Amino acid sequence: MNKKFSVVIAGGGSTFTPGIVRMLLENLERFPLRTLKLYDNDAERQGILGEALAILMKEQAPEIDFSYTTDPEEAFTDVDFCMAHIRVGKYAMREQDEKIPLNHGVIGQETCGPGGIAYGLRSIGGMIELIDYMEKYSPDCWMLNYSNPAAIVAEACRVLRPDSKVLNICDMPVGTLRRMSQIIGKTPDELEVRYFGLNHFGWWTSIKDKQGHEYLDQIREYVAENGYLTTVEVETQHTDPSWQQTHKKAKDLLAVNPRYLPNTYLKYYLYPDDEVSHSDCSYTRANEVMNGREKEVFDAARTITEKGTAAGDEFHIDSHASFIVDLARAISFNTHERMLMIVENNGAIANFPDDAMVEVPCIVGNDGPEPLAQGKIPDFEKTLMYQQVMVEKMVVEAYVEGSYQKLWQALTLSKTIPSAGVAKNLLDDLIEANKDFWPELN
């Protein structure tokens, strides 16, 4: 394993970037780097993090060539992997995604319902632009995309860039598996799962250790009482209160459908009224993040730059993001890693459309992911999934065709919106808020 890799992080000004950089440094033995570049279209925002990370890199890995730029040619020339976490419109637009729907009595959430649709429509152009830069300047490069909202972004890539080397993956199942492992006193590495669904919309059907022992019933008993919330998270990881509520809510999701273990995001589709009643229109998750993580990360960067050293450990390490390295290694070294990926169905779920982008376990090697067959799924889950996947498909069709009608239909079809009338009023407000980002709709 002598090869050293060149990586560009797209979305260099993201609050997640320092944690990802530190995670990459922690994994250099498994995934050696020769070059690490940050790319963003916001020079000022990226510059604050870039300056601090340059100090960190010089101190901790001087042998790696580190740079940050807003020039696509510089960023994408001679790279093996593009790690993409972009947020078109930044947190200011996320705030709109959450607050506009709440003003209509509908859930306001970053990736689900009307907020997710608004964010998805902003993200498609940005993702396609990145793919085109990557293919122009480094045709052999792979994109590892973990940008939200992953479902709409993955469907857009399927439709608009079907032959591109884009791998869509989400950290949510990784986080939930970590909690499941805490419940049964194991580590995630010791467990192998079966799962089917769409992104942020699925169910675990099996959680086994390497000896083949099934833990589904044991975890289900725990979740029926506590949701996925574990004492480890509350006492040692100080998880945000809003996330604690989300993990607790899995208890109610399990009550509706005790057959399998649910993805926590299903709460927005199965209990939207609860979510709205517990939401504060004037202070949403976007405000929590802007006043919390965003402030902390940029303050830490300024501290490092002022001191001229990163020795104070101001940037937290995002160890949980090491799944990105697992994925890059699988592609580079043909490791046949088993991972949950968002892929075109093509029979993986036997009784679901072939052209649906589904989230299932895959074996990943040099040629990308090979989905594992999950067989036929029950009617309850299948019907929920079909409704949701049609929303995602119609959003992408609306983007491609510039169709107001299709987007209105997509919103009307969403389980989070009570009527076509509410959908239309919401759509008109979202169009106004997103006029700098969305294509023109007729």
XYZ file of C-alpha atoms in Angstrom:
442
model
C 0.000 0.000 0.000
C 2.505 2.611 -1.152
C 0.045 4.837 -2.946
C -0.711 8.217 -1.407
C -3.937 9.931 -2.363
C -4.964 13.409 -3.368
C -8.282 14.599 -1.908
C -10.380 17.721 -2.385
C -13.086 18.587 0.140
C -15.905 20.431 -1.643
C -17.614 22.713 0.824
C -14.378 23.816 2.459
C -16.197 26.513 4.450
C -18.511 23.963 6.089
C -18.631 23.624 9.878
C -17.934 19.918 9.274
C -14.640 20.505 7.423
C -12.247 20.764 10.425
C -13.674 17.580 11.974
C -13.297 15.738 8.653
C -9.707 16.990 8.221
C -8.797 15.782 11.700
C -10.489 12.441 10.997
C -8.396 12.092 7.809
C -5.228 12.794 9.808
C -6.259 10.158 12.349
C -6.601 7.626 9.508
C -3.388 8.319 7.571
C -2.065 4.800 8.173
C -5.139 3.340 6.502
C -5.510 6.059 3.886
C -2.242 7.983 3.251
C -2.488 11.453 1.716
C -0.086 13.406 -0.455
C -2.412 16.358 -1.129
C -5.413 17.812 0.682
C -7.316 20.738 -0.824
C -10.399 22.656 0.256
C -12.747 24.136 -2.323
C -15.642 26.536 -1.780
C -17.281 29.379 -3.677
C -17.289 31.571 -0.542
C -13.690 32.751 -0.200
C -14.185 34.633 3.056
C -15.900 31.817 4.941
C -13.499 29.146 3.693
C -10.529 31.434 4.387
C -11.247 31.551 8.136
C -11.167 27.752 8.364
C -8.449 27.350 5.722
C -5.990 29.602 7.538
C -6.459 27.706 10.809
C -6.290 24.308 9.107
C -3.077 25.329 7.335
C -1.522 25.836 10.794
C -2.895 22.484 11.989
C -1.592 20.660 8.898
C 1.855 22.241 9.172
C 2.103 21.078 12.789
C 0.592 17.617 12.444
C 1.262 16.524 8.857
C 3.833 18.808 7.188
C 4.496 16.169 4.506
C 0.966 16.653 3.064
C 0.564 19.448 0.533
C -2.359 21.497 1.892
C -4.173 24.375 0.168
C -7.573 26.045 -0.122
C -9.017 27.782 -3.155
C -12.119 29.081 -4.937
C -10.663 28.208 -8.345
C -12.236 24.979 -9.673
C -9.285 24.138 -11.922
C -6.811 24.412 -9.058
C -9.101 22.457 -6.737
C -10.007 19.584 -9.052
C -6.774 19.031 -10.970
C -4.900 15.846 -9.993
C -7.339 14.512 -7.389
C -8.357 10.918 -6.649
C -11.360 11.671 -4.447
C -13.741 14.570 -4.006
C -15.449 14.493 -0.603
C -18.562 16.624 -0.972
C -20.522 18.275 1.825
C -22.029 21.399 0.299
C -24.866 23.566 1.633
C -26.193 25.849 -1.076
C -27.653 28.921 0.624
C -25.848 28.141 3.900
C -27.598 28.180 7.277
C -29.500 31.370 6.435
C -31.506 29.392 3.862
C -31.792 26.368 6.159
C -33.513 28.711 8.602
C -36.012 29.621 5.857
C -36.512 25.917 5.020
C -37.544 25.326 8.621
C -39.537 28.479 9.381
C -41.597 28.931 6.197
C -43.317 25.514 6.496
C -43.930 26.034 10.229
C -45.767 29.253 9.400
C -48.137 27.074 7.357
C -48.559 24.552 10.178
C -46.296 22.030 8.417
C -43.055 20.448 9.688
C -39.976 22.569 9.124
C -37.019 20.228 8.715
C -33.715 20.338 6.863
C -34.110 17.162 4.765
C -37.756 16.042 5.120
C -40.975 17.547 3.794
C -41.086 20.996 2.144
C -37.813 22.171 3.735
C -35.971 19.168 2.301
C -37.559 19.778 -1.090
C -36.484 23.442 -1.048
C -32.940 22.481 -0.014
C -32.873 19.725 -2.652
C -33.786 22.133 -5.436
C -31.001 24.490 -4.322
C -28.489 21.633 -4.163
C -28.964 20.020 -7.581
C -27.216 22.780 -9.566
C -24.301 22.914 -7.128
C -23.780 19.140 -7.208
C -23.918 18.934 -11.004
C -21.397 21.784 -11.211
C -18.995 19.899 -8.907
C -19.370 16.666 -10.904
C -18.611 18.542 -14.128
C -15.495 20.193 -12.662
C -14.310 16.837 -11.349
C -14.792 15.101 -14.711
C -13.150 17.958 -16.609
C -9.996 18.210 -14.494
C -9.660 14.675 -12.997
C -11.635 12.187 -15.119
C -10.647 9.203 -12.934
C -11.719 10.877 -9.696
C -14.539 9.458 -7.540
C -16.967 11.702 -5.691
C -17.969 10.582 -2.199
C -21.117 12.598 -1.625
C -22.617 12.923 1.829
C -24.363 16.260 1.157
C -27.971 16.562 2.287
C -30.696 16.098 1.228
C -29.117 12.885 -0.083
C -32.279 11.350 -1.588
C -33.048 14.238 -3.960
C -29.365 14.801 -4.762
C -28.892 11.084 -5.575
C -31.991 11.025 -7.810
C -30.759 14.166 -9.619
C -27.356 12.527 -10.217
C -29.112 9.394 -11.553
C -31.146 11.462 -14.015
C -28.640 14.149 -15.019
C -25.240 12.420 -14.697
C -26.008 8.678 -14.875
C -22.467 7.604 -15.822
C -20.579 9.744 -13.325
C -18.456 8.241 -10.576
C -20.605 9.493 -7.715
C -21.152 7.473 -4.542
C -23.992 8.631 -2.302
C -23.763 7.763 1.371
C -25.367 9.024 4.583
C -24.040 9.160 8.135
C -27.447 8.631 9.769
C -27.420 4.786 9.674
C -23.809 4.905 10.916
C -24.919 6.951 13.939
C -27.917 4.738 14.675
C -25.790 1.578 14.449
C -23.420 3.171 16.956
C -26.353 3.627 19.348
C -27.552 0.065 18.730
C -24.068 -1.233 19.534
C -24.101 0.721 22.827
C -27.457 -0.885 23.716
C -26.019 -4.412 23.401
C -22.466 -3.680 24.605
C -20.754 -4.183 21.237
C -18.870 -1.963 18.790
C -20.290 -1.131 15.335
C -17.395 -3.036 13.707
C -18.624 -6.243 15.323
C -22.086 -5.951 13.766
C -23.541 -6.599 10.334
C -26.942 -5.233 9.368
C -29.695 -5.787 6.861
C -31.698 -2.685 6.025
C -33.998 -1.428 3.302
C -35.534 1.930 2.503
C -34.849 5.305 0.969
C -32.456 7.819 2.466
C -33.767 9.027 5.870
C -36.671 6.626 5.362
C -36.031 2.966 6.165
C -35.897 -0.004 8.521
C -33.311 -2.391 9.971
C -34.416 -6.001 9.522
C -31.412 -7.700 11.120
C -28.474 -6.810 13.381
C -26.081 -9.736 13.801
C -22.582 -10.159 15.171
C -19.896 -11.891 13.118
C -20.797 -15.230 14.730
C -24.337 -14.918 13.387
C -26.113 -14.094 16.663
C -29.248 -11.986 16.003
C -29.815 -8.949 18.275
C -32.999 -7.582 16.664
C -35.306 -8.668 19.515
C -32.979 -7.414 22.261
C -32.597 -4.001 20.628
C -36.326 -3.839 19.906
C -37.125 -4.382 23.609
C -34.811 -1.518 24.551
C -36.163 0.816 21.850
C -39.767 0.067 22.881
C -38.898 1.570 26.293
C -36.246 4.221 25.551
C -36.053 4.811 21.812
C -32.425 4.853 20.651
C -31.342 7.210 23.419
C -28.461 5.718 25.417
C -26.883 6.789 28.698
C -23.502 7.041 26.937
C -24.833 9.845 24.755
C -26.570 11.750 27.503
C -23.797 11.489 30.099
C -20.568 11.511 28.111
C -21.339 12.872 24.649
C -23.760 15.640 25.716
C -25.981 15.194 22.672
C -28.107 18.265 21.800
C -31.571 18.221 23.408
C -33.291 18.247 20.007
C -31.343 15.131 18.960
C -32.150 13.455 22.281
C -35.854 13.977 21.524
C -35.376 12.506 18.044
C -33.715 9.361 19.383
C -36.412 8.973 22.059
C -39.164 9.263 19.461
C -38.065 5.950 17.876
C -40.146 4.352 20.627
C -43.341 5.727 19.022
C -42.184 4.753 15.527
C -41.661 1.182 16.702
C -45.166 1.138 18.196
C -46.699 1.798 14.739
C -44.627 -0.880 13.054
C -43.017 -3.279 15.562
C -41.751 -5.597 12.809
C -38.452 -3.769 12.175
C -36.270 -1.087 13.759
C -37.050 2.347 12.275
C -34.875 5.149 10.958
C -35.537 8.096 13.299
C -36.411 10.433 10.411
C -39.653 8.510 9.924
C -41.053 10.603 12.776
C -41.539 13.496 10.342
C -43.791 11.344 8.158
C -45.643 9.298 10.790
C -46.047 11.996 13.478
C -45.875 15.337 11.636
C -48.516 16.938 13.893
C -46.453 16.098 17.015
C -43.380 17.656 15.431
C -45.193 20.864 14.538
C -46.722 21.178 18.014
C -43.259 20.841 19.606
C -41.607 23.311 17.232
C -40.863 26.962 17.887
C -41.343 29.089 14.751
C -38.938 31.698 16.039
C -36.106 29.316 17.053
C -35.512 26.180 14.988
C -32.699 23.678 14.607
C -30.935 26.076 12.189
C -30.733 28.654 14.999
C -29.414 25.967 17.367
C -26.668 25.134 14.868
C -25.795 28.774 14.088
C -25.524 29.609 17.781
C -23.865 26.291 18.612
C -21.673 24.382 16.203
C -21.177 27.182 13.654
C -20.087 29.675 16.298
C -17.850 27.130 18.059
C -16.073 26.026 14.882
C -15.396 29.526 13.555
C -14.350 30.810 17.009
C -11.951 27.866 17.286
C -10.496 28.718 13.861
C -9.928 32.353 14.826
C -8.290 31.269 18.100
C -5.864 28.967 16.259
C -4.985 31.705 13.756
C -4.443 34.325 16.486
C -2.226 31.996 18.518
C -0.425 30.664 15.453
C -0.732 27.111 16.765
C -3.359 24.343 16.857
C -1.769 22.758 19.915
C -4.771 23.648 22.085
C -6.905 21.068 20.279
C -9.624 23.625 19.489
C -11.031 21.655 16.528
C -12.969 18.582 17.582
C -12.319 15.408 15.656
C -15.243 13.852 13.801
C -14.257 10.217 14.393
C -17.696 9.013 13.339
C -16.957 10.244 9.815
C -14.338 7.501 9.357
C -16.951 5.688 7.195
C -15.786 8.095 4.453
C -12.288 6.602 4.693
C -13.774 3.075 4.673
C -15.522 3.977 1.426
C -12.417 5.517 -0.179
C -10.365 2.457 0.840
C -12.996 0.112 -0.591
C -12.709 1.853 -3.965
C -8.906 2.127 -3.861
C -7.959 -1.256 -2.440
C -10.977 -3.360 -3.464
C -11.641 -4.251 0.184
C -15.241 -5.409 -0.411
C -16.393 -3.353 2.544
C -20.062 -3.875 3.434
C -21.786 -0.489 3.736
C -25.237 1.054 3.482
C -25.288 3.078 0.268
C -27.871 4.982 -1.780
C -28.022 3.179 -5.129
C -30.354 2.525 -8.042
C -32.584 -0.347 -6.923
C -32.366 -2.629 -9.971
C -33.934 -5.552 -8.128
C -32.257 -5.161 -4.717
C -35.765 -4.724 -3.296
C -37.671 -7.205 -5.444
C -41.108 -5.560 -5.357
C -39.996 -1.930 -5.780
C -39.263 0.108 -8.963
C -35.873 -0.572 -10.543
C -35.150 3.131 -11.094
C -35.782 4.127 -7.462
C -32.755 5.346 -5.493
C -32.849 3.076 -2.429
C -30.665 2.682 0.644
C -29.495 -0.915 1.089
C -26.364 -2.796 2.175
C -23.794 -2.999 -0.614
C -20.427 -4.660 -1.104
C -18.044 -1.937 -2.263
C -14.975 -2.611 -4.403
C -12.983 -1.049 -7.258
C -16.064 -0.639 -9.443
C -18.260 0.904 -6.765
C -21.183 -0.571 -4.831
C -22.922 -3.871 -5.576
C -26.293 -3.936 -3.784
C -27.266 -7.001 -1.771
C -30.718 -8.432 -2.441
C -33.214 -7.698 0.343
C -36.033 -9.724 -1.222
C -39.663 -8.581 -1.133
C -40.738 -6.045 1.477
C -44.111 -5.821 3.263
C -46.955 -3.635 1.954
C -46.923 -1.044 4.763
C -43.274 -0.107 4.253
C -43.459 -0.473 0.471
C -46.439 1.891 0.172
C -44.869 4.548 2.388
C -41.647 4.278 0.389
C -43.416 4.474 -2.967
C -45.240 7.657 -1.985
C -41.985 9.222 -0.802
C -39.849 8.119 -3.762
C -42.427 9.630 -6.142
C -42.125 12.937 -4.269
C -38.339 12.836 -4.834
C -38.678 11.893 -8.508
C -41.236 14.634 -9.168
C -39.018 17.242 -7.482
C -36.175 16.342 -9.861
C -38.570 16.335 -12.836
C -39.828 19.781 -11.754
C -36.204 21.004 -11.635
C -35.339 19.600 -15.066
C -38.551 20.813 -16.733
C -38.879 24.083 -14.786
C -42.401 22.956 -13.925
C -44.456 24.731 -11.253
C -47.223 22.148 -11.720
C -44.923 19.173 -11.006
C -43.493 20.826 -7.910
C -46.986 21.587 -6.603
C -47.876 17.924 -7.193
C -44.694 16.759 -5.436
C -45.536 18.853 -2.368
C -49.172 17.676 -2.458
C -47.943 14.078 -2.537
C -45.685 14.544 0.498
C -47.065 12.853 3.595
C -45.956 15.894 5.609
C -48.404 18.299 3.892
C -52.152 18.043 4.628
C -53.684 19.363 1.391
C -53.087 20.695 -2.109
C -54.165 24.151 -0.903
C -51.534 24.254 1.838
C -49.000 22.856 -0.664
C -49.677 25.697 -3.121
C -49.446 28.472 -0.519
C -46.252 26.956 0.817
C -44.786 26.605 -2.665
C -45.420 30.269 -3.468
C -43.629 31.343 -0.272
C -40.730 28.967 -0.966
C -40.361 30.274 -4.536
C -40.075 33.813 -3.207
C -37.477 32.835 -0.578
C -35.426 30.778 -3.062
C -35.517 33.122 -6.070
C -31.715 33.475 -6.052
C -31.220 29.696 -6.072
C -34.025 27.803 -7.819
C -34.533 27.587 -11.577
C -37.482 29.596 -12.880
C -40.731 27.614 -12.656
C -43.565 28.050 -15.151
